[in-house]
Short mmCIF file of C-alpha atoms in Angstrom, two decimals:
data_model
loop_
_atom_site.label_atom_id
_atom_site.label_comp_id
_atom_site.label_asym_id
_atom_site.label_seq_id
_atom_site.Cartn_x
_atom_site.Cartn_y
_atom_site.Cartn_z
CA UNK Y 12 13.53 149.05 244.42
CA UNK Y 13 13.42 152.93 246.00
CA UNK Y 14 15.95 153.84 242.75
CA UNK Y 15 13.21 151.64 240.09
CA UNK Y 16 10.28 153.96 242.08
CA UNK Y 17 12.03 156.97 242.03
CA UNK Y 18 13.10 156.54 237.93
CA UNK Y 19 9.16 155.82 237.23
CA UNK Y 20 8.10 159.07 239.16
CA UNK Y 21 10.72 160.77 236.89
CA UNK Y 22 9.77 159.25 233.99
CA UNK Y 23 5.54 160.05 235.00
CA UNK Y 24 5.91 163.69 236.43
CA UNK Y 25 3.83 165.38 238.27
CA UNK Y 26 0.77 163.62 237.21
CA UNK Y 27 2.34 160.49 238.45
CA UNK Y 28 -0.40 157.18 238.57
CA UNK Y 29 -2.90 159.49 237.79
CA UNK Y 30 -6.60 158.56 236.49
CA UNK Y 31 -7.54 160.94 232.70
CA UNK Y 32 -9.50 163.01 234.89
CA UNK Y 33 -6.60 163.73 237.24
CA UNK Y 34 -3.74 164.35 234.58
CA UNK Y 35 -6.66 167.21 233.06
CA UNK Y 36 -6.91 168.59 236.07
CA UNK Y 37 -2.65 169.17 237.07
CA UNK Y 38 -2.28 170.06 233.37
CA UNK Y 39 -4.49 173.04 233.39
CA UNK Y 40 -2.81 174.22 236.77
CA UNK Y 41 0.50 173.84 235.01
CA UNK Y 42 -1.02 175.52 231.94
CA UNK Y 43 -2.20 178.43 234.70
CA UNK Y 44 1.06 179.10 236.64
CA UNK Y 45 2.80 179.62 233.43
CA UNK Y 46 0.14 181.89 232.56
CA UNK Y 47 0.83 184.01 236.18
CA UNK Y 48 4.66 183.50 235.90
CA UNK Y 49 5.16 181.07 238.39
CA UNK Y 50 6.88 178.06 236.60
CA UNK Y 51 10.78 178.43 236.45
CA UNK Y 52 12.38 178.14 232.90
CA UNK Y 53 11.30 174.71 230.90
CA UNK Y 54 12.00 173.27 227.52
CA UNK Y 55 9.40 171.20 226.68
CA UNK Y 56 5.59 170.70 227.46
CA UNK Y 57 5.37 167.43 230.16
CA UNK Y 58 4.96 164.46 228.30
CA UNK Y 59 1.52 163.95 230.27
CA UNK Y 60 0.12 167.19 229.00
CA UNK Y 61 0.17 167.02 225.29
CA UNK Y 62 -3.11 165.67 224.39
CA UNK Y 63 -3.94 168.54 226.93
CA UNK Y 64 -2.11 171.52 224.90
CA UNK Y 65 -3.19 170.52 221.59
CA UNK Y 66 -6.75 170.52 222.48
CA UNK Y 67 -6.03 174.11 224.50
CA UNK Y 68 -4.58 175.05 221.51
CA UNK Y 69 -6.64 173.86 218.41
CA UNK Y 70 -10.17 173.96 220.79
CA UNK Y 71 -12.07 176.98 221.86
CA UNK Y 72 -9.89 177.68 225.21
CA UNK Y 73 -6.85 179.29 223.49
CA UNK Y 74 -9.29 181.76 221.40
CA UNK Y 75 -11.39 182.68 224.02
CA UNK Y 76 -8.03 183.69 225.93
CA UNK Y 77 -6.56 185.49 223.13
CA UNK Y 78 -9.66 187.29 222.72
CA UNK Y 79 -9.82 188.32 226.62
CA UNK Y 80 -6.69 189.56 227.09
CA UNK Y 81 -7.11 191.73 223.65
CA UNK Y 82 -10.20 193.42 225.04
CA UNK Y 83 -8.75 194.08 228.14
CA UNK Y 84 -5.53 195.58 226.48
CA UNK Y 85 -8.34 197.59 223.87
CA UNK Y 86 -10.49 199.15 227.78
CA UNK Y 87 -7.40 200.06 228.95
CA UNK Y 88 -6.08 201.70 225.49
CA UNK Y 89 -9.65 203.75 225.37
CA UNK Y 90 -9.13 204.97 228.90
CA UNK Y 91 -5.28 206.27 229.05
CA UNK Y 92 -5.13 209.61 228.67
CA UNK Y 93 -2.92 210.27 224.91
CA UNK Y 94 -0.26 213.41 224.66
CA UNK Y 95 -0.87 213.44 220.91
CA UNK Y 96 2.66 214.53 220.78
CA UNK Y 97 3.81 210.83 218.47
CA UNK Y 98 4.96 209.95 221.81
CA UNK Y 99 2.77 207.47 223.03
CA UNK Y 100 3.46 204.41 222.71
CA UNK Y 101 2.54 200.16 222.27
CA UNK Y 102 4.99 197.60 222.03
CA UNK Y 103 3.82 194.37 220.32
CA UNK Y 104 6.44 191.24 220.40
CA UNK Y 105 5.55 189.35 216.99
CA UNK Y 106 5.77 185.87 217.66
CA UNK Y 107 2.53 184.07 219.06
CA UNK Y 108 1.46 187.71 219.51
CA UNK Y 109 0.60 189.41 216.43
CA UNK Y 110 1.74 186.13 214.28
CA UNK Y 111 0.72 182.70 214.74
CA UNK Y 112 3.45 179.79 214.33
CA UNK Y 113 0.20 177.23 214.69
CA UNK Y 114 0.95 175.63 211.73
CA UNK Y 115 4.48 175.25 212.79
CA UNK Y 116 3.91 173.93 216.19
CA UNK Y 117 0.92 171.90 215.09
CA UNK Y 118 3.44 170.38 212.85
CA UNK Y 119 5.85 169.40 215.55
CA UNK Y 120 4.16 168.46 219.06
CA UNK Y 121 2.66 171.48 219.94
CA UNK Y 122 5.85 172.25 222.55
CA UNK Y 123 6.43 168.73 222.46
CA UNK Y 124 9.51 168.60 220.80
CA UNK Y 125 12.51 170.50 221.79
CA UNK Y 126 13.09 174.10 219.81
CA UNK Y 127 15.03 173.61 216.59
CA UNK Y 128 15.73 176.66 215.34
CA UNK Y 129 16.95 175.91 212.09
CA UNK Y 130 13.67 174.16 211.43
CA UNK Y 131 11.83 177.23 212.82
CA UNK Y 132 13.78 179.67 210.99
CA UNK Y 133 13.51 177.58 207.83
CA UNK Y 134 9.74 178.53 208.62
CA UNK Y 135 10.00 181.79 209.45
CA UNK Y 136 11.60 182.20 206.18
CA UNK Y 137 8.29 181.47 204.33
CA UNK Y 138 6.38 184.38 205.46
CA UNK Y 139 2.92 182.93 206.21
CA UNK Y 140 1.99 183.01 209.57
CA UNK Y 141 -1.71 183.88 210.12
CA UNK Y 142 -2.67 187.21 211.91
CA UNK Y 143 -3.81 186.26 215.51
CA UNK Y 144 -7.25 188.52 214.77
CA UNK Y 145 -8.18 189.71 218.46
CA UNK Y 146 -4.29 190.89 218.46
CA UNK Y 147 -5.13 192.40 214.74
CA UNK Y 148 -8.08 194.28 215.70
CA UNK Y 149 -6.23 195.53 218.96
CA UNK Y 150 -3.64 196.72 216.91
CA UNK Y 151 -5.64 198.83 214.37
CA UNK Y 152 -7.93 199.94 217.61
CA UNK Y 153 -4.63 201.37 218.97
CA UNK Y 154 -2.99 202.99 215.70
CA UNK Y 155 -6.76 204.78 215.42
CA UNK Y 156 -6.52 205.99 219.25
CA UNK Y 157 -3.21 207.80 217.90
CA UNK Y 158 -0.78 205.22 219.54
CA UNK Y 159 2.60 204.77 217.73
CA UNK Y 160 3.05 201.10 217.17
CA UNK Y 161 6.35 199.63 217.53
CA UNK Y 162 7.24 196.04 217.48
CA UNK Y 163 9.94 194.31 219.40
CA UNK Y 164 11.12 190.56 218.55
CA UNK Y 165 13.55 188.23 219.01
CA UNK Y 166 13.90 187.62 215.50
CA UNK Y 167 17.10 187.99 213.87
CA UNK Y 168 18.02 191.25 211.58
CA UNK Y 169 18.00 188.42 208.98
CA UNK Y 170 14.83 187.71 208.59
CA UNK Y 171 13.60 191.55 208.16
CA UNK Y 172 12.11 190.99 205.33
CA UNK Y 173 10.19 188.22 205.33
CA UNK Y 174 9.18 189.41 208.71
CA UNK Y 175 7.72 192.36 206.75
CA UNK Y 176 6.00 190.78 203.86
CA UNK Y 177 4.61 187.99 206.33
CA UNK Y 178 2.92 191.17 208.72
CA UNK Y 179 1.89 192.88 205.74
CA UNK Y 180 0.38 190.04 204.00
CA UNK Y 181 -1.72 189.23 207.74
CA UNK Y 182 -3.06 192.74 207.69
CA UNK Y 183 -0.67 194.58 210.01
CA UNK Y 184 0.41 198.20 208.90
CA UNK Y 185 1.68 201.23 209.69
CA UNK Y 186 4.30 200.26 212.51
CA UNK Y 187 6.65 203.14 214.05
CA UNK Y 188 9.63 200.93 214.19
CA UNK Y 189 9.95 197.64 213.84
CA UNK Y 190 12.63 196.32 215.74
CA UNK Y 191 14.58 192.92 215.60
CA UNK Y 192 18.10 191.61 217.25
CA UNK Y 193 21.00 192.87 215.90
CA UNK Y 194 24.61 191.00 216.13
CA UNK Y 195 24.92 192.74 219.59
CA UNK Y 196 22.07 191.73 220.74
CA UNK Y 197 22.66 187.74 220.01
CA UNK Y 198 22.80 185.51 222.96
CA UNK Y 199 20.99 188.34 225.38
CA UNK Y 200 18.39 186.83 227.42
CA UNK Y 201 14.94 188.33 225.90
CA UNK Y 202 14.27 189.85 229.03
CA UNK Y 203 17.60 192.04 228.91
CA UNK Y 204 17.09 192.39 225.36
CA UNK Y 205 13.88 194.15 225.45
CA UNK Y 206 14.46 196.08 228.46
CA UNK Y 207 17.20 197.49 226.83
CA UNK Y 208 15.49 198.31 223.78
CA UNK Y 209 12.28 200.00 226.11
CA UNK Y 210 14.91 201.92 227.61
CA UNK Y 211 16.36 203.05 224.23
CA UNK Y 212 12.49 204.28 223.35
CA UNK Y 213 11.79 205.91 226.28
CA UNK Y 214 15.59 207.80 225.83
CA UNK Y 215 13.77 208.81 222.08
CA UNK Y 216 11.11 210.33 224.60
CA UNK Y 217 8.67 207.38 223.80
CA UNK Y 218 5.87 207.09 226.94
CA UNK Y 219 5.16 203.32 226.42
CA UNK Y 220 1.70 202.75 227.57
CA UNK Y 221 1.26 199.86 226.66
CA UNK Y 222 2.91 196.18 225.91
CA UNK Y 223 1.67 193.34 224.70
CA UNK Y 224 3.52 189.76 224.56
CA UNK Y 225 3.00 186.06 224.77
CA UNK Y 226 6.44 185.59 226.63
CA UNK Y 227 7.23 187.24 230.21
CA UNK Y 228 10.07 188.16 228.90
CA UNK Y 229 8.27 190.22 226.49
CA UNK Y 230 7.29 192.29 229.85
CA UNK Y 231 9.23 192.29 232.47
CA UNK Y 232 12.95 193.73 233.42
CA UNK Y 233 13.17 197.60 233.23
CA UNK Y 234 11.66 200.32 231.27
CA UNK Y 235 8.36 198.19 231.96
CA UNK Y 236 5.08 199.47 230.18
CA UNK Y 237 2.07 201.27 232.33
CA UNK Y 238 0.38 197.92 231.66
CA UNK Y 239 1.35 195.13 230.37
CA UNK Y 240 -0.80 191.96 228.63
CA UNK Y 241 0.21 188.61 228.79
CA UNK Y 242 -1.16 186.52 225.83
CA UNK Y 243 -1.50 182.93 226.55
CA UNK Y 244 1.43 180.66 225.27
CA UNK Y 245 1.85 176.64 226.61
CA UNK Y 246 3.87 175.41 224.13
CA UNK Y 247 7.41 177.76 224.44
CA UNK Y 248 9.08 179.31 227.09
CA UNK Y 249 11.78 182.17 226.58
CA UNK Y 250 13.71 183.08 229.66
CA UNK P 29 -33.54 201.42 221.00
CA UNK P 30 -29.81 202.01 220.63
CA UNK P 31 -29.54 203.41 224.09
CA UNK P 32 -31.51 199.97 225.89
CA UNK P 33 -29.53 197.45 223.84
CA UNK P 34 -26.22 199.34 225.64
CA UNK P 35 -27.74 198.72 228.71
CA UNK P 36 -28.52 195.30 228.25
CA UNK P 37 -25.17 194.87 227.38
CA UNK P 38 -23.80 196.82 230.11
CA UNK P 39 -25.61 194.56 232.38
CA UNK P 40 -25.11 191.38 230.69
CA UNK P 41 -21.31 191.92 230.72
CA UNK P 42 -18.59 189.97 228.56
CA UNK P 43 -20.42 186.78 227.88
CA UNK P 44 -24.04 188.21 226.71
CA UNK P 45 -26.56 186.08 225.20
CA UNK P 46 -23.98 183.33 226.04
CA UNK P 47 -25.02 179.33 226.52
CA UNK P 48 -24.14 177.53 229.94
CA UNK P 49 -21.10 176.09 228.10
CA UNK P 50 -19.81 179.75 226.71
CA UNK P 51 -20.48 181.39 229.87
CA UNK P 52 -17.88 178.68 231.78
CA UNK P 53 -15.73 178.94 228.85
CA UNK P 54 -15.60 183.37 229.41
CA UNK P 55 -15.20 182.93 233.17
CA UNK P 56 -12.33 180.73 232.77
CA UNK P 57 -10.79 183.03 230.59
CA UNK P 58 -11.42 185.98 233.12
CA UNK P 59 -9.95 184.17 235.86
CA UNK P 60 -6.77 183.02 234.03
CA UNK P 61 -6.66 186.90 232.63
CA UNK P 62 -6.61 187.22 236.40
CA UNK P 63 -3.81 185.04 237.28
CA UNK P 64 -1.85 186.89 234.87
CA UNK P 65 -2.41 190.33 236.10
CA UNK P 66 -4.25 190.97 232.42
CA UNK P 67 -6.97 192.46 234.44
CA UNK P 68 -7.55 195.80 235.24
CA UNK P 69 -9.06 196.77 239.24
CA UNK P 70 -12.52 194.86 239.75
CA UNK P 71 -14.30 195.21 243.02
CA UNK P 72 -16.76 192.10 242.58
CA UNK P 73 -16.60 189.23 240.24
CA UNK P 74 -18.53 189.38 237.18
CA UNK P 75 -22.02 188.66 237.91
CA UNK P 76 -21.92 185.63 235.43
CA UNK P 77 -19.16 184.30 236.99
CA UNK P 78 -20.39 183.91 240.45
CA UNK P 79 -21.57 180.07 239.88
CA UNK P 80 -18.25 179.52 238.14
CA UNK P 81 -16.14 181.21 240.85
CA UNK P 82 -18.26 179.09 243.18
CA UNK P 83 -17.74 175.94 241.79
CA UNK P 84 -13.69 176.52 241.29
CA UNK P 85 -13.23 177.37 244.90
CA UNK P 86 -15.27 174.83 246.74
CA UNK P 87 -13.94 171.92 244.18
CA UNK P 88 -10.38 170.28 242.77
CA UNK P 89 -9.82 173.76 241.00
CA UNK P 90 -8.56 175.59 243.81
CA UNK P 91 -6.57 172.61 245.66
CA UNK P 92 -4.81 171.89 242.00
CA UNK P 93 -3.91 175.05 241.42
CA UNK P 94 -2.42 175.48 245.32
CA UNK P 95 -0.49 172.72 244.98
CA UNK P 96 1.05 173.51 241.72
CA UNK P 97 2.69 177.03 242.62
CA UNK P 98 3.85 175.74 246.34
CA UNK P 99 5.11 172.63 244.34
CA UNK P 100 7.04 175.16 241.74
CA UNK P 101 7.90 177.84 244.96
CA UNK P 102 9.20 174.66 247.11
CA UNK P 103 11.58 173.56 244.28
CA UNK P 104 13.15 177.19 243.38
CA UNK P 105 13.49 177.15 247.46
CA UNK P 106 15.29 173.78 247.07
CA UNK P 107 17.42 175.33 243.88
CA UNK P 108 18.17 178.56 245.32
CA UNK P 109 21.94 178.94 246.99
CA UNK P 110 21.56 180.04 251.04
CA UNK P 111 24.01 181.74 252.58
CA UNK P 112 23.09 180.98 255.98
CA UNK P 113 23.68 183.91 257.72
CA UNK P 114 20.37 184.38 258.87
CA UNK P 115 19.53 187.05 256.12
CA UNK P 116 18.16 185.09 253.28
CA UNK P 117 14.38 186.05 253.53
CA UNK P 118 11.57 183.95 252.10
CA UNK P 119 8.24 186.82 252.32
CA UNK P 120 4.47 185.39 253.00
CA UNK P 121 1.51 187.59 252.57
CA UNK P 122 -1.03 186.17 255.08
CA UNK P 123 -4.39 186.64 253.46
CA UNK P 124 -5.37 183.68 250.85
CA UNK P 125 -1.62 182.76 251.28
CA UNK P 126 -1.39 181.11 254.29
CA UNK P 127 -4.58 181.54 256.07
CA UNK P 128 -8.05 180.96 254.44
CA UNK P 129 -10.74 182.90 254.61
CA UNK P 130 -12.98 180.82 252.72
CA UNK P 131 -15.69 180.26 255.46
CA UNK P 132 -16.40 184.07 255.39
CA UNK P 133 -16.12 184.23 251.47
CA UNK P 134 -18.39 181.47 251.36
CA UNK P 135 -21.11 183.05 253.83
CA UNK P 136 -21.03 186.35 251.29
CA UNK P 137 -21.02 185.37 247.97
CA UNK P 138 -17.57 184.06 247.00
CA UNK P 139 -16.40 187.80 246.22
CA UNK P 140 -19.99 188.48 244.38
CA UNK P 141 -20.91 190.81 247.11
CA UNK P 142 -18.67 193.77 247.26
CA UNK P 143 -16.12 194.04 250.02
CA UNK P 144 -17.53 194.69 253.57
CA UNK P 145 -14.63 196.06 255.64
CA UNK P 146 -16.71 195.89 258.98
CA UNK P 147 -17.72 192.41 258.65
CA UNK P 148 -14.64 190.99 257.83
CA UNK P 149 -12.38 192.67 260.18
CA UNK P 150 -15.25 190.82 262.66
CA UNK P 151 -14.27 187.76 261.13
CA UNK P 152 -10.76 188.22 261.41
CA UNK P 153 -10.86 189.34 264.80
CA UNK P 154 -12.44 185.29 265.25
CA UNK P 155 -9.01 184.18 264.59
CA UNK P 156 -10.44 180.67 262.98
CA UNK P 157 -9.02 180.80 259.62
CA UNK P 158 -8.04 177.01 258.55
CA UNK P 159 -4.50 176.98 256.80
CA UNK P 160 -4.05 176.59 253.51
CA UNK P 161 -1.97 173.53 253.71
CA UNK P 162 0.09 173.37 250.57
CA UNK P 163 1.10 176.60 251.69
CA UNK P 164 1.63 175.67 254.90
CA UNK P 165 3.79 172.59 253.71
CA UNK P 166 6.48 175.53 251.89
CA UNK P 167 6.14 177.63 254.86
CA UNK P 168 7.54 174.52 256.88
CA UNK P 169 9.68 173.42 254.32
CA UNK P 170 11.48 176.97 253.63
CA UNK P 171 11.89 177.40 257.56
CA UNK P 172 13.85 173.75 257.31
CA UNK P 173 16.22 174.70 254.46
CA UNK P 174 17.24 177.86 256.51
CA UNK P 175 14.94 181.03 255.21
CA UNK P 176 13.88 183.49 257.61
CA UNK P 177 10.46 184.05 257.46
CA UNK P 178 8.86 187.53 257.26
CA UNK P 179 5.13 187.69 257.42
CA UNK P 180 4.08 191.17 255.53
CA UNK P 181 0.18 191.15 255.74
CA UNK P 182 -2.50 194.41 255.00
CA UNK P 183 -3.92 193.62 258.17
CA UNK P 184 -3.98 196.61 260.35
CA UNK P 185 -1.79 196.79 263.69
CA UNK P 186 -5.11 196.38 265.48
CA UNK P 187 -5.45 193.02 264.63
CA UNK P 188 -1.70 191.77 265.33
CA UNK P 189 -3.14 189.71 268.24
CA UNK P 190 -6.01 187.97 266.71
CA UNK P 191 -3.41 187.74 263.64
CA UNK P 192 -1.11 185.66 265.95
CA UNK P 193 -3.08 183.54 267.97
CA UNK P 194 -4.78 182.70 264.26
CA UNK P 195 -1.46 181.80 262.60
CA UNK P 196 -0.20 179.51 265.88
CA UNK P 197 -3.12 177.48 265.63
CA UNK P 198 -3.31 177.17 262.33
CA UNK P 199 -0.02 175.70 262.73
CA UNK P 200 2.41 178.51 261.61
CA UNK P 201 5.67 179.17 263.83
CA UNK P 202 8.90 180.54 263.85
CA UNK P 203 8.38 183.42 262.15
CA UNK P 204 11.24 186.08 262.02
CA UNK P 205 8.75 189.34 261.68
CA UNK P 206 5.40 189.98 261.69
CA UNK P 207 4.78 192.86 259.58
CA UNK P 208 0.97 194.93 259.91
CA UNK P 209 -0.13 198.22 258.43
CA UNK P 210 0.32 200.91 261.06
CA UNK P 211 -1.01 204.30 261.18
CA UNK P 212 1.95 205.52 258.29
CA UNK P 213 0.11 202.74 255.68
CA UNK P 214 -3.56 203.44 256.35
CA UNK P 215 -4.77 204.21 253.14
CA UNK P 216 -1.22 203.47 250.94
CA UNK P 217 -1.97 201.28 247.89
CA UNK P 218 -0.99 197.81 248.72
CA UNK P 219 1.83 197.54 245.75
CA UNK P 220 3.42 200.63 247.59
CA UNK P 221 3.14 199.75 251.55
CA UNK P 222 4.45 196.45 250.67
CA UNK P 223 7.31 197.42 248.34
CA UNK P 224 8.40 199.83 251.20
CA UNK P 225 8.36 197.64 253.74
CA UNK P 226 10.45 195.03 251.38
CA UNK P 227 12.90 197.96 250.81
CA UNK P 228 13.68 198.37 254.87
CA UNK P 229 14.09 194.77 254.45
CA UNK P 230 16.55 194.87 252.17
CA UNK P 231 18.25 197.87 254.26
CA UNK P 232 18.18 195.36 256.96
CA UNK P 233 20.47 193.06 254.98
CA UNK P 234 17.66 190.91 254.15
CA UNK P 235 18.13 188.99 250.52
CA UNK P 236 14.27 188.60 249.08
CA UNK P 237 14.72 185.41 247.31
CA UNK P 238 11.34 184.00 247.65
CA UNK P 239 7.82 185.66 247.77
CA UNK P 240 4.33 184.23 247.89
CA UNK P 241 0.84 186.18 247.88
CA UNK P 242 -2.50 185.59 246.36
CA UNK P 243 -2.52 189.53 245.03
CA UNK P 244 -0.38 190.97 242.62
CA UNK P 245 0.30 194.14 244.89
CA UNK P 246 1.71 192.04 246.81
CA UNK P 247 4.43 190.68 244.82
CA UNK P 248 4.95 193.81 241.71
CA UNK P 249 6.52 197.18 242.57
CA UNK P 250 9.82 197.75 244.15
CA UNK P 251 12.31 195.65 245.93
CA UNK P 252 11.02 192.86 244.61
CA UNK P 253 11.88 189.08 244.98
CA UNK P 254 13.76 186.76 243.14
CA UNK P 255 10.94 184.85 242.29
CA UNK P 256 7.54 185.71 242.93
CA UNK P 257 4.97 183.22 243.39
CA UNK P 258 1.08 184.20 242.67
CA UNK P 259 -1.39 182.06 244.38
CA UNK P 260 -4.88 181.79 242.91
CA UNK P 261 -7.50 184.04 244.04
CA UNK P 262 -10.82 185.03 242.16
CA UNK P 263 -12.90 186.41 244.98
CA UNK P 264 -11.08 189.30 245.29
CA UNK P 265 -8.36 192.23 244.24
CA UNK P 266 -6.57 194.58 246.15
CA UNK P 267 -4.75 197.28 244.02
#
């Protein structure tokens, strides 16, 4: 009987016998301590909080955050003091940053599903991920301040070009460098990853001022930005 | 005309000319921007935001969201290999970590009013704070699995014994240190005072696995945990 209890409260999470109301209510706090870095690594969204992601994501909620964290990354671009020198610097990740996978994700669970990354890259491939628009007009705020722009992903060297054609074709321009994982870099936790490619722009004599990713990885580790800007994500998590 | 409408925004901040349900939506957003250090310093909460601040501290909001992270910081404690030599260190800020000061927050404003240092050193001179009990639940539980606890707070040395008899009757024991700003941290930025003060700790052998604080300063900056663990707080931010 305790082993029967103990495999339900598995099976139910942490939302266990809860009323609608209830399972809201834990889902948003899980949605929250992801957003302030305090869940450890997980694969999937819990089972109780899909309905809950999906309407994050397709409702108002996930705009409104995309669109508060881009003016708070656009106050703090207007007030740092620029060299002028082609040395200052914002790093954009690509991935639920500048590009949405929405149709992707909307396509499989919304985080539901574990990450197939043939499926994704099959995806990828195709070039059309929308512009995320606060994101857009942060990045053409910050080119027009006189920041360089260089972006930082975990996508593969392979898929440069359709990378390229699918930021083009959303609006983005005029990038510094754009930087993706080379055979070296496959396997690296993203957090190593981009630290190590931070480091490698600050040894160019890049001052990066600013960062912006949906991942904590994107952020943290060494050669860490002045500020950093967290855009919401519920559905992935990259260690 | 240009020059009033700027004022009217100015006053009207980020969710002007905004309906009930748009103004709730914008101070969600701000407080999750919060959570994920996406902010910039603020000395009060946003005027709009007071009734929404309000209502999140005094309801299910608050209690969710402080069970979720002691839930997540309780099972990286459980995870985490000790070594049992009395040098594995679990850090608690005091502050909105473990002790609550939401009888004075409520009696000015909920963080609307700006910060009174006078009044609230007064208050914590009363020694009644009420624990937060999730937090007080970890506290108990990290003490059990064989953490030494170090108490690093921005109270000042002046209030050590108020501090103490506060913490006992909220229910806190054991402690290993009590850590207080003396006359060397008056006026040190909180990210710096309490990244020194980690550093002699690690100098003292100690191994920071664990760290819990409602502020950002006191969890970024040097020497820092293994995990960090960012309780809510919307009231308030110390830089």
């Amino acid at each position: 009987m305790i082993a029967l209890l103990l495999v339900l409260c598995g099976v139910l999470g942490g939302a266990a016998g809860s009323t609608e109301a209830e399972t809201a209510e834990w889902c948003g706090a899980w949605r929250v301590a992801g957003e302030a870095n305090n869940l450890g690594a997980w694969s999937t969204v819990p089972e109780e909080c899909a309905e809950f992601v999906r309407g994050y994501m397709m409702g108002r909620g996930y705009v409104v955050d995309l669109e508060m964290v881009a003016s708070e990354a656009g106050e703090f671009a207007r007030s740092v003091e620029i060299c002028g020198d082609g040395k200052d610097a914002w790093v954009f990740d690509i991935d639920e940053t500048l590009l949405s996978n929405l149709p992707y994700y909307a396509a499989h669970g919304f985080g539901l599903e574990v990450f197939d990354h043939e499926k994704f890259n099959d995806w990828v491939e195709k070039g059309v991920a929308p512009a995320i628009e606060p994101s857009l007009k942060l990045y053409e705020d910050v080119l027009n301040l006189g920041f360089k722009v260089i972006l930082l992903t975990g996508r593969s060297e392979r898929h440069r070009s359709a990378t390229i054609e699918n930021l083009i074709n959303a609006g983005f321009k005029d990038w510094d460098q754009l930087i993706l994982r080379n055979s070296d870099d496959q396997g690296k936790r993203a957090t190593l990853y981009k630290s190590e490619k931070r480091s490698e722009m600050e040894k160019d004599g890049y001052r990066i001022l600013g960062n912006s990713g949906d991942q904590w990885s994107d952020l943290l580790g060494f050669s860490v930005a002045v500020r950093s800007f967290k855009l919401p994500n519920p559905m992935y998590y990259i260690p």
